[in-house]
């Protein structure tokens, strides 16, 4: 049994089919990176997995439970699927610390003091001990995103979905966030939509190349970067490598 | 029952129309007088020296900090004790205009201040004096920006002119009370009155909206609709 | 002699003041609770509910308070159900204020980015929990300026309750005026001063509250 199984997902918005049958699987502790041109439905796919936008057709299974079944308690499932947003979505009215502890308290029902302690540990893990009492508007973009990751991590999920976690950040802030993500590799499963080729090459166990609402090709980074089967994949990787400079991050 | 109500409505109509006339009179005169008062106060607040500014702030805060009804009572019941006597209608018109002036001043001040300072600088650099700059550059923009707030003020006056009833002006609500007291048909009468006010509110909002669209200039006014979303 | 009469009339004015404050507090509570429910219903409820609430707001914002008071006070008596003036006034003020407050709260709800809800859901919160712990705390903070404006409007509007015989501040003033017409100006200026103090105090305390609970770095534009 796979930890995560995505079967034949279809999703349309306003009669335009964004996802046209996407299937793949993930195992415990695995890191997979989804790449592809913008507008290919990569973010939509992530939102289908944790049902923020339920798919029109297809199934998602997590730990042998069908996520897409309407009878499933989706809130219980979402506790096990962390989500890191492109634009952070930190809770504006709560300090960094409270952003992390609120899920522990109100969803997991952990007692306040204990939740606080665990939140502090998570903040430490992402290197933000000093920022515990600051509010989102007082944090830099990179710090916000690390709080976002800590918030997801605190729930002790089986898998974390990253929706372009660094694309809203200034280039000099990207490194800190990628470092935190790299440090998680192997400890928790990660499914990452990103244009950071350095991260994809060095951290991912597998790269999934999507275009036009379907998976074009997938495989280990080495194979994909040096020896992709399809011309389209080679072309895309060549172009994006030139654009984003694959050497500069995560070396 | 239906014909009975129809007959009742027809019988009440002359009184209601008479009251409606006074309601509209109160609304239009006090919004117009209040408008000029408001412009003077707003300009005093933005461009006046310390003394003028202080006076304008005092006026605006005192009026906005007390109920309209108290203001009407001071004018209608209070002033006669020092020998100044007004008829109910005069007292109501004066009270509503003074009251509206303070509220309009605040809207207008906000609009004047939202016109970029560069506009004043540009006008002055053309050789206009301060008054000319205000008259030809600042106010034409500020007034457009304040149309939505001004529309709210109009509705406010339309509704609050009903308070003139309490000092015996025979406006719409007073006529309604008069009919109801004689026929004991409070529900029907006040339902009719309510519908009249609702229609007036909807129609005047629509008309002012049209005026705003007609006067709008790309980038100013209509697009900058003041809504509660801006809070 | 004049001053003496004013001093001896102070206890009566204080009685009236108590009633005025009572009207305000009860009506504000009614208006806030109902206003919040209306705003939530309109933003998160089914279409039919949302349409109904829209209609409610249009009606209560389109009719003068005085007419609402007359309908609520005299209307039921016509079908044999008597409401005392004090309750009728609170009900009228509260139902009307709810329509205005609903607009204030809805404005705040709509200004909260969609991502706040997505983020709550992604942590496993239910809709109710997301509203309770993430949306409402932000909505209430954002609404303080508008709400405090509404509070003072309501405070001033309680004076209209004089029209159905509630013995509040204005009516007490009028009783004194009827006995001592020569003192009319002094009495009503004194009453104006009392209202002014109430309004100023309310504004000051609420803007203190706003500062205290302001989300750090999160700009709110005060409308008053």
XYZ file of C-alpha atoms in Angstrom:
706
model
C 0.000 0.000 0.000
C 1.315 3.440 -0.948
C 1.213 6.238 1.590
C -0.355 8.621 -0.925
C -2.106 7.517 -4.031
C -3.525 9.948 -6.564
C -5.702 8.286 -9.193
C -6.857 9.875 -12.433
C -7.653 13.367 -11.097
C -9.746 15.634 -13.303
C -10.608 19.227 -12.461
C -12.250 22.007 -14.461
C -12.715 25.714 -13.738
C -15.391 27.541 -15.683
C -15.581 24.752 -18.268
C -11.812 24.805 -18.856
C -10.280 21.474 -17.948
C -7.174 22.211 -15.900
C -6.309 18.660 -14.841
C -6.923 15.910 -17.374
C -6.278 12.712 -15.476
C -3.272 12.862 -13.170
C -2.026 9.788 -11.304
C 1.042 9.152 -9.146
C 2.016 7.696 -5.788
C 4.257 8.662 -2.889
C 5.892 6.725 -0.077
C 6.709 7.656 3.501
C 9.492 10.261 3.769
C 9.786 10.698 0.035
C 10.378 14.080 -1.617
C 8.869 14.735 -5.013
C 9.086 17.933 -6.999
C 6.501 18.935 -9.571
C 7.770 21.186 -12.338
C 6.177 22.527 -15.463
C 5.128 25.756 -17.179
C 2.716 28.108 -15.391
C -0.977 27.406 -15.859
C -0.429 23.679 -16.070
C -2.494 22.911 -12.996
C 0.339 22.166 -10.574
C -1.156 24.261 -7.779
C -4.632 22.991 -8.582
C -3.345 19.451 -8.172
C -2.068 20.230 -4.668
C -5.405 21.800 -3.738
C -7.181 18.714 -5.039
C -5.094 16.479 -2.807
C -6.132 18.152 0.445
C -9.596 18.953 -0.936
C -9.280 22.739 -0.740
C -10.748 22.383 -4.207
C -12.246 18.912 -4.521
C -11.555 17.225 -7.892
C -14.412 16.597 -10.333
C -13.299 13.034 -10.947
C -10.692 10.661 -9.591
C -9.570 9.509 -6.168
C -7.005 10.449 -3.581
C -5.974 7.895 -0.953
C -3.868 8.581 2.136
C -2.764 5.747 4.428
C -5.484 3.495 3.028
C -8.235 6.061 3.560
C -10.075 7.581 0.652
C -9.672 11.354 0.978
C -12.092 12.036 -1.855
C -14.912 10.039 -0.305
C -17.557 12.532 0.877
C -18.115 10.380 3.970
C -14.516 10.799 5.091
C -13.954 13.396 7.811
C -11.861 15.760 5.720
C -10.714 17.788 8.719
C -9.125 14.687 10.263
C -7.338 14.023 6.976
C -6.120 17.596 6.609
C -4.371 17.322 9.974
C -2.158 14.758 8.280
C -1.560 16.848 5.146
C 0.405 20.020 5.797
C 0.094 22.851 3.302
C 2.529 25.677 2.667
C 1.156 28.531 0.596
C 2.834 30.676 -2.004
C 1.638 33.852 -0.261
C 2.103 32.419 3.254
C -1.436 33.025 4.556
C -0.261 33.480 8.115
C -3.063 34.481 10.470
C -2.738 38.259 10.597
C -4.052 38.683 14.123
C -1.736 36.151 15.756
C 1.954 36.279 16.698
C 4.369 33.873 14.994
C 4.156 31.615 18.030
C 0.356 31.637 18.138
C 0.169 30.997 14.395
C 1.871 27.696 15.119
C 0.118 26.779 18.357
C -3.446 27.565 17.300
C -3.795 24.384 15.237
C -2.371 22.311 18.072
C -4.810 23.810 20.558
C -7.996 24.128 18.565
C -7.687 21.171 16.197
C -5.587 18.650 18.072
C -6.967 19.726 21.453
C -3.536 19.964 23.032
C -3.399 21.888 26.286
C -2.256 25.508 25.968
C 1.109 25.350 27.733
C 2.111 22.173 25.930
C 1.081 23.661 22.579
C 3.213 26.698 23.322
C 6.218 24.534 24.099
C 5.843 22.558 20.900
C 5.396 25.733 18.876
C 8.632 27.114 20.340
C 10.424 23.928 19.310
C 9.133 24.291 15.773
C 10.217 27.922 15.674
C 13.645 26.833 16.808
C 13.734 24.227 14.077
C 13.201 26.907 11.411
C 15.632 29.301 13.100
C 13.157 31.914 14.309
C 13.395 31.743 18.117
C 13.795 35.514 18.305
C 10.671 36.228 16.272
C 8.197 34.280 18.436
C 6.235 37.318 19.585
C 6.215 39.208 16.293
C 3.145 39.563 14.127
C 3.105 38.547 10.455
C 3.239 42.137 9.248
C 6.493 42.579 11.194
C 8.252 39.606 9.557
C 10.168 39.515 6.282
C 8.842 37.320 3.493
C 11.407 34.620 4.166
C 10.577 34.630 7.880
C 6.857 34.463 7.129
C 7.357 31.429 4.951
C 9.453 29.694 7.594
C 6.655 30.312 10.103
C 4.298 28.867 7.491
C 6.430 25.741 7.295
C 6.665 25.527 11.097
C 2.886 25.843 11.337
C 2.453 22.910 8.966
C 5.184 20.861 10.666
C 3.739 21.356 14.144
C 0.669 19.336 13.215
C 3.015 16.361 12.743
C 1.728 15.580 9.242
C 2.560 12.550 7.093
C 3.111 14.771 4.112
C 3.519 18.480 3.434
C 2.375 20.046 0.182
C 4.420 23.098 -0.866
C 2.719 25.406 -3.357
C 5.543 27.432 -4.922
C 6.877 28.311 -1.465
C 9.613 30.648 -2.679
C 8.103 32.370 -5.693
C 6.784 35.350 -3.697
C 10.192 35.932 -2.092
C 13.071 38.236 -2.944
C 15.962 36.179 -4.361
C 18.193 36.762 -1.324
C 15.539 35.336 1.018
C 14.925 32.137 -0.927
C 18.005 30.355 0.397
C 16.854 30.306 4.054
C 13.539 28.760 3.127
C 15.097 26.148 0.868
C 17.579 25.254 3.622
C 14.724 24.595 6.032
C 12.987 22.442 3.432
C 16.159 20.541 2.709
C 16.596 19.805 6.400
C 13.200 18.109 6.388
C 14.034 15.731 3.545
C 13.530 12.133 4.587
C 11.792 13.067 7.865
C 8.446 13.899 6.348
C 7.133 13.330 2.852
C 7.170 16.480 0.736
C 5.413 17.243 -2.506
C 6.809 20.508 -3.822
C 5.679 22.665 -6.714
C 8.635 24.901 -7.514
C 10.817 26.449 -10.174
C 13.936 26.021 -8.023
C 15.872 23.546 -10.143
C 18.764 23.356 -7.693
C 16.408 22.108 -5.019
C 14.783 19.690 -7.461
C 18.097 18.266 -8.555
C 19.686 17.922 -5.128
C 16.848 17.098 -2.789
C 14.090 15.385 -4.768
C 13.805 11.637 -4.983
C 11.741 12.071 -8.081
C 10.792 14.844 -10.475
C 7.361 15.019 -12.041
C 7.102 17.106 -15.200
C 3.580 18.339 -15.875
C 2.233 20.172 -18.867
C -1.258 20.771 -20.227
C -2.965 19.116 -17.262
C -1.172 15.764 -17.487
C 2.086 14.255 -16.279
C 4.435 14.211 -19.258
C 7.313 12.382 -17.686
C 8.625 11.466 -14.242
C 11.825 9.991 -12.892
C 14.851 10.456 -10.613
C 16.500 13.885 -10.997
C 19.704 12.511 -12.464
C 17.865 10.756 -15.220
C 15.517 13.665 -15.904
C 18.261 16.271 -16.094
C 20.779 14.271 -18.132
C 18.800 11.713 -19.941
C 15.086 12.582 -20.233
C 13.193 10.301 -22.564
C 11.016 12.927 -24.222
C 12.248 15.864 -26.258
C 9.637 18.125 -24.634
C 11.051 17.416 -21.160
C 14.603 18.088 -22.295
C 13.540 21.342 -23.914
C 11.686 22.560 -20.810
C 14.486 21.625 -18.428
C 17.031 23.283 -20.669
C 15.037 26.483 -20.870
C 14.178 26.720 -17.192
C 17.731 25.840 -16.209
C 18.967 28.816 -18.211
C 16.239 31.044 -16.762
C 16.560 30.248 -13.098
C 20.227 29.251 -12.946
C 20.268 25.741 -11.535
C 23.633 26.128 -9.834
C 22.920 29.129 -7.653
C 20.688 27.534 -5.014
C 20.906 24.418 -2.899
C 24.366 23.254 -4.002
C -60.605 44.362 2.839
C -58.494 45.267 -0.175
C -60.975 47.845 -1.414
C -61.364 49.053 2.130
C -57.618 49.652 2.318
C -57.688 51.285 -1.105
C -60.401 53.677 0.031
C -58.488 54.380 3.241
C -55.347 55.077 1.235
C -57.190 57.485 -1.058
C -58.699 59.312 1.900
C -55.282 59.662 3.504
C -53.563 60.768 0.319
C -54.090 64.555 0.586
C -52.634 64.594 4.101
C -49.732 62.362 3.138
C -48.902 64.473 0.083
C -48.993 67.600 2.190
C -46.597 65.985 4.666
C -44.383 64.704 1.868
C -44.088 68.261 0.564
C -42.734 69.453 3.900
C -40.375 66.487 4.166
C -38.881 67.260 0.767
C -38.727 70.971 1.556
C -36.835 70.278 4.793
C -34.470 67.876 3.043
C -33.615 70.004 0.022
C -33.197 73.314 1.804
C -31.126 71.897 4.624
C -28.843 69.894 2.321
C -28.258 72.979 0.172
C -27.591 75.357 3.065
C -25.577 72.649 4.825
C -23.507 72.210 1.682
C -22.281 75.807 1.604
C -21.783 75.796 5.351
C -19.868 72.525 4.979
C -17.572 73.891 2.256
C -16.761 76.954 4.344
C -16.028 74.825 7.428
C -13.969 72.292 5.482
C -11.851 74.987 3.830
C -11.437 76.625 7.215
C -10.184 73.373 8.661
C -7.749 72.595 5.852
C -6.460 76.031 4.884
C -7.426 78.284 7.801
C -5.052 79.675 10.416
C -5.030 78.360 13.970
C -7.997 80.434 15.155
C -10.236 79.672 12.170
C -9.278 76.020 12.308
C -10.000 75.884 16.044
C -13.393 77.486 15.555
C -14.295 75.024 12.771
C -13.179 72.012 14.822
C -15.222 73.257 17.777
C -18.331 73.747 15.671
C -18.047 70.372 13.935
C -17.333 68.400 17.098
C -20.077 70.072 19.159
C -22.709 69.484 16.491
C -21.632 65.915 15.777
C -21.332 65.180 19.476
C -24.941 66.041 20.337
C -28.276 64.658 19.112
C -30.126 66.509 16.368
C -33.189 66.555 18.626
C -31.335 68.503 21.342
C -30.270 71.013 18.721
C -33.877 71.417 17.598
C -35.025 71.818 21.214
C -32.417 74.494 21.869
C -33.582 76.429 18.817
C -37.320 75.904 19.228
C -37.807 75.841 23.014
C -34.550 77.363 24.256
C -34.038 80.496 22.207
C -37.481 81.992 22.988
C -36.374 82.308 26.610
C -33.877 84.908 25.415
C -36.385 86.494 23.081
C -35.547 84.759 19.788
C -38.662 83.077 18.429
C -38.963 80.826 15.392
C -41.907 78.985 13.893
C -41.587 75.179 13.995
C -40.706 75.049 10.298
C -38.070 77.779 10.629
C -36.572 76.105 13.680
C -36.445 72.736 11.891
C -34.824 74.220 8.773
C -32.193 76.062 10.797
C -31.478 73.020 12.983
C -31.184 70.568 10.094
C -28.957 72.911 8.078
C -26.638 73.615 11.001
C -26.470 69.898 11.724
C -25.868 68.856 8.138
C -23.200 71.531 7.708
C -21.044 69.842 10.340
C -21.362 66.383 8.772
C -20.817 67.653 5.231
C -17.736 69.537 6.427
C -16.183 66.280 7.572
C -16.841 64.478 4.262
C -15.543 67.434 2.287
C -12.454 67.800 4.434
C -11.622 64.133 3.808
C -12.048 64.654 0.073
C -9.993 67.845 -0.011
C -7.196 66.143 1.865
C -7.296 63.166 -0.460
C -6.478 65.385 -3.447
C -2.724 65.023 -3.888
C -0.632 67.917 -2.642
C 1.058 68.075 -6.041
C -2.181 69.479 -7.484
C -1.952 72.560 -5.303
C 1.746 72.976 -6.090
C 1.058 72.687 -9.814
C -1.759 75.247 -9.643
C 0.401 77.686 -7.693
C 3.262 77.228 -10.127
C 0.952 78.402 -12.907
C 0.569 81.650 -11.035
C -2.867 81.019 -9.489
C -3.310 82.405 -6.006
C -4.444 80.144 -3.170
C -8.124 80.955 -3.602
C -8.001 80.365 -7.349
C -6.166 77.081 -6.856
C -8.829 75.935 -4.431
C -11.661 77.122 -6.643
C -10.413 75.785 -9.984
C -8.236 72.798 -9.100
C -8.891 71.410 -5.619
C -12.659 71.755 -5.229
C -13.648 70.327 -8.636
C -11.790 67.149 -7.683
C -12.794 67.092 -4.027
C -16.489 67.531 -4.783
C -16.494 64.609 -7.202
C -14.754 62.425 -4.657
C -17.313 63.301 -2.005
C -20.416 62.473 -4.047
C -20.933 59.011 -2.509
C -20.653 60.406 1.027
C -22.904 63.251 0.013
C -25.457 60.734 -1.216
C -25.446 59.147 2.245
C -25.942 62.573 3.789
C -28.956 63.186 1.588
C -30.581 59.936 2.738
C -29.696 60.816 6.321
C -31.475 64.168 6.053
C -34.453 62.624 4.296
C -34.882 60.251 7.232
C -33.951 62.552 10.098
C -36.171 65.355 8.858
C -38.898 63.188 10.426
C -37.650 64.348 13.822
C -39.103 67.761 13.033
C -42.398 66.078 13.918
C -41.384 66.291 17.569
C -41.362 70.096 17.366
C -44.722 70.082 15.571
C -43.709 70.426 11.939
C -46.431 68.704 9.918
C -44.098 66.686 7.725
C -44.781 63.156 6.493
C -44.434 61.289 9.783
C -46.515 63.875 11.623
C -49.316 63.572 9.085
C -49.153 59.820 9.475
C -49.389 60.084 13.237
C -52.344 62.444 12.832
C -54.244 60.045 10.568
C -53.389 57.058 12.744
C -54.490 58.779 15.938
C -57.882 59.487 14.397
C -58.467 56.112 12.760
C -56.516 53.817 15.113
C -55.049 52.131 12.035
C -51.428 52.534 13.053
C -50.078 49.520 11.166
C -51.563 50.466 7.801
C -50.651 54.120 8.093
C -47.059 53.574 9.136
C -46.618 50.812 6.583
C -47.656 53.340 3.933
C -45.276 55.933 5.375
C -42.460 53.374 5.511
C -43.011 52.473 1.861
C -42.956 56.138 0.863
C -39.629 56.652 2.655
C -38.212 53.452 1.145
C -39.168 54.545 -2.352
C -37.736 58.016 -1.756
C -34.503 56.478 -0.480
C -34.136 54.120 -3.420
C -35.053 56.728 -6.024
C -32.756 59.402 -4.653
C -29.833 56.984 -4.331
C -30.361 56.037 -7.961
C -30.555 59.657 -9.132
C -27.413 60.665 -7.252
C -25.631 57.609 -8.673
C -26.531 58.747 -12.168
C -25.306 62.264 -11.452
C -22.069 60.823 -10.110
C -21.571 58.749 -13.253
C -22.377 61.738 -15.425
C -19.837 63.908 -13.633
C -17.179 61.275 -13.288
C -13.729 61.756 -14.771
C -11.447 58.758 -15.322
C -9.399 58.287 -12.181
C -11.499 60.524 -9.936
C -14.846 60.125 -8.250
C -17.032 57.239 -9.323
C -14.199 54.722 -9.247
C -13.196 55.885 -5.805
C -16.465 54.903 -4.243
C -16.329 55.183 -0.470
C -17.553 51.903 0.852
C -17.353 50.188 4.185
C -14.830 47.880 2.637
C -12.308 50.667 2.951
C -12.388 50.428 6.729
C -32.921 81.684 41.437
C -32.222 80.246 38.000
C -29.067 78.522 39.124
C -30.880 77.064 42.115
C -33.591 75.556 39.919
C -30.955 74.030 37.686
C -29.171 72.511 40.662
C -32.378 71.080 42.101
C -33.258 69.645 38.705
C -29.973 67.750 38.444
C -31.263 64.559 40.128
C -34.083 64.402 37.576
C -31.595 64.760 34.741
C -29.482 62.003 36.271
C -32.558 59.752 36.351
C -33.051 60.515 32.668
C -29.395 59.886 31.970
C -29.667 56.432 33.509
C -32.545 55.600 31.187
C -30.634 56.966 28.184
C -27.628 54.822 29.031
C -29.885 51.813 29.592
C -31.479 52.278 26.179
C -28.060 52.619 24.563
C -26.478 49.584 26.200
C -29.380 47.207 25.559
C -29.847 48.404 21.985
C -26.149 48.183 21.182
C -26.024 44.612 22.499
C -29.059 43.608 20.467
C -27.694 45.382 17.391
C -24.237 43.843 17.659
C -25.336 40.271 18.195
C -27.957 40.424 15.465
C -25.666 42.445 13.189
C -22.887 39.868 13.483
C -25.297 37.022 12.735
C -26.676 38.899 9.732
C -23.179 39.602 8.401
C -22.070 36.000 8.817
C -25.314 34.768 7.283
C -24.915 37.047 4.326
C -21.283 36.103 3.708
C -21.365 32.403 4.496
C -25.045 31.450 4.325
C -27.108 29.927 1.546
C -28.332 32.146 -1.267
C -31.898 32.409 0.004
C -30.717 33.440 3.470
C -28.365 35.979 1.974
C -31.157 37.519 -0.107
C -33.435 37.696 2.914
C -30.751 39.449 4.965
C -30.119 41.884 2.139
C -33.815 42.752 2.149
C -33.792 43.183 5.932
C -30.871 45.603 5.696
C -32.461 47.590 2.859
C -35.720 48.009 4.736
C -34.289 48.953 8.106
C -31.824 51.372 6.562
C -34.440 52.931 4.315
C -36.995 53.915 6.962
C -36.575 56.698 9.535
C -36.039 55.546 13.091
C -39.108 57.484 14.190
C -41.330 55.490 11.818
C -39.786 52.214 13.006
C -40.464 53.234 16.604
C -44.089 54.064 15.787
C -44.623 50.758 13.981
C -43.103 48.721 16.781
C -44.800 50.639 19.594
C -48.258 51.301 18.142
C -48.493 48.402 15.697
C -48.822 45.535 18.168
C -51.330 47.449 20.310
C -53.647 47.531 17.311
C -53.822 43.737 17.441
C -54.156 43.677 21.209
C -50.540 43.162 22.215
C -49.010 45.912 24.306
C -45.317 46.650 24.427
C -44.026 49.112 27.031
C -42.286 52.207 25.595
C -38.855 51.280 26.974
C -38.848 47.819 25.343
C -40.309 49.171 22.117
C -37.537 51.764 21.945
C -34.799 49.192 22.575
C -36.254 46.858 19.985
C -36.501 49.619 17.374
C -33.037 51.016 18.022
C -31.497 47.526 18.124
C -33.187 46.137 15.006
C -32.223 49.223 13.021
C -28.688 49.330 14.338
C -28.288 45.649 13.430
C -28.847 46.546 9.772
C -26.081 49.160 9.911
C -23.748 47.015 11.986
C -24.222 44.090 9.593
C -22.786 46.314 6.866
C -19.808 47.224 9.015
C -19.071 43.608 9.880
C -19.604 42.419 6.323
C -17.142 44.997 5.066
C -14.565 43.601 7.469
C -15.351 39.999 6.578
C -14.893 40.731 2.895
C -11.611 42.501 3.497
C -10.104 39.351 4.982
C -8.128 37.490 2.309
C -9.442 34.128 1.118
C -6.105 32.561 2.071
C -6.946 32.890 5.769
C -9.756 30.389 5.316
C -7.650 28.078 3.134
C -4.899 28.128 5.737
C -7.400 27.299 8.512
C -8.813 24.414 6.511
C -5.332 23.126 5.713
C -4.732 22.750 9.457
C -7.850 20.620 9.731
C -10.169 23.282 11.154
C -13.892 22.960 10.512
C -15.778 25.895 8.995
C -17.114 26.830 12.435
C -13.642 26.713 13.983
C -12.153 28.747 11.148
C -14.811 31.414 11.653
C -14.471 31.307 15.433
C -10.656 31.395 15.763
C -9.425 33.021 12.566
C -12.128 35.094 10.893
C -14.049 36.580 13.825
C -11.044 37.824 15.821
C -9.879 39.707 12.747
C -13.359 40.931 11.826
C -13.966 42.323 15.312
C -10.651 44.173 15.338
C -11.203 45.627 11.880
C -14.726 46.677 12.818
C -13.909 48.735 15.902
C -13.756 52.130 14.137
C -17.040 51.602 12.292
C -18.639 50.039 15.327
C -17.668 52.889 17.620
C -19.132 55.334 15.122
C -22.378 53.357 15.180
C -22.297 53.282 18.981
C -22.334 57.084 19.232
C -25.007 57.394 16.537
C -27.179 55.056 18.567
C -26.475 56.959 21.772
C -27.685 60.165 20.128
C -30.672 58.436 18.534
C -32.019 57.264 21.895
C -33.310 60.849 22.248
C -35.974 60.014 19.663
C -37.538 57.632 22.195
C -39.078 60.765 23.730
C -41.735 60.476 21.007
C -43.344 57.409 22.579
C -43.022 58.654 26.140
C -39.832 57.007 27.354
C -38.671 59.155 30.249
C -35.058 59.561 29.166
C -32.781 62.559 29.334
C -34.676 64.701 26.817
C -38.062 64.107 28.386
C -36.786 64.936 31.861
C -35.438 68.148 30.346
C -38.789 68.839 28.831
C -40.567 68.322 32.178
C -38.305 70.962 33.725
C -38.873 73.253 30.764
C -42.642 73.011 31.122
C -42.427 74.139 34.768
C -39.747 76.769 34.193
C -40.009 78.039 30.596
C -37.557 80.854 31.352
C -34.779 78.355 31.932
C -35.316 76.507 28.647
C -32.071 77.546 27.009
C -29.950 76.754 30.062
C -31.585 73.360 30.555
C -31.243 72.206 26.954
C -27.671 73.484 26.714
C -26.926 71.510 29.861
C -28.446 68.408 28.283
C -26.453 68.986 25.104
C -23.341 69.168 27.259
C -24.193 65.863 28.947
C -24.631 64.134 25.571
C -21.399 65.680 24.368
C -19.513 64.309 27.356
C -21.020 60.860 26.780
C -20.063 60.880 23.101
C -16.525 62.091 23.784
C -15.991 59.526 26.537
C -17.295 56.741 24.328
C -15.075 57.764 21.425
C -12.009 58.053 23.613
C -12.485 54.666 25.279
C -13.217 52.910 22.009
C -10.205 54.357 20.243
C -8.126 53.211 23.204
C -9.607 49.753 22.682
C -8.818 49.938 18.984
C -5.177 50.802 19.641
C -4.865 48.095 22.237
C -6.153 45.360 19.963
C -4.715 46.636 16.710
C -2.897 43.881 14.862
C 0.695 44.976 14.867
C 1.696 46.390 11.514
C -1.774 45.844 10.113
C -3.123 49.188 8.994
C -6.725 50.030 9.660
C -8.129 53.249 8.384
C -10.353 54.863 10.981
C -13.586 56.267 9.559
C -15.050 58.948 11.704
